Amino acid sequence: MEIRKVNLKTDLSDISLVYAKSWKHAYARIIPAQYLNELVGDKWISILSKSDREMLVLDNEGQSVGVVTFGVARDSEYSSEGELMSIYLLPEYIHKGYGTKLLKKAEIRLVELGYATIYLWVLAANNSGRNFYKQQGFHVAGNQREIEIGGSNLTEIRYIKNL
């Protein structure tokens, strides 16, 4: 296993599949099934190819099996903080320490970019994700917001960590 920078020419198809499978696994009881069932492997290719975020992939013998996305805050009120947009792994790679390794590499890069703090938004109903971030030293910042996915209104909670 190797963690490396994404190659936008060769990795996007694998990464998009990681996103689709991860969403179906992680959000099965949170996001409407109809929406999740419509997710296909290539859904995120166009979005990811235009992203100005940094991405690192977990590479298993040439196949991307995990990805972390991070960079400049998308929320202007937190512009002095780095943002962790996502960490996704294929389901068979979860709970094996790879998410922690991806997060640590992202944190190192964010420090190199000059950030002392990192934040993220996590779905309130995503107990597994919330527990992971708590174990990694994040704490609830006290902010929350409502978003809509697949016709459902969902609450996200902001977590923060000093680097």
Short mmCIF file of C-alpha atoms in Angstrom, two decimals, residues 45 49 51 58 75 87 90 106 108-109 113 135 149 152:
data_model
loop_
_atom_site.label_atom_id
_atom_site.label_comp_id
_atom_site.label_asym_id
_atom_site.label_seq_id
_atom_site.Cartn_x
_atom_site.Cartn_y
_atom_site.Cartn_z
CA ILE A 45 -15.36 12.08 -12.50
CA SER A 49 -11.46 16.62 -12.55
CA SER A 51 -11.49 20.31 -8.30
CA LEU A 58 -4.35 4.95 -1.19
CA ASP A 75 -16.56 28.43 3.76
CA ILE A 87 -11.97 10.56 3.39
CA LEU A 90 -13.62 0.96 -0.37
CA ALA A 106 -3.37 15.33 4.68
CA ILE A 108 1.12 17.06 7.22
CA ARG A 109 0.39 18.71 3.88
CA LEU A 113 0.56 24.97 3.44
CA GLN A 135 -10.52 9.33 17.84
CA ILE A 149 -29.22 15.15 -0.36
CA SER A 152 -33.82 14.57 2.46
#
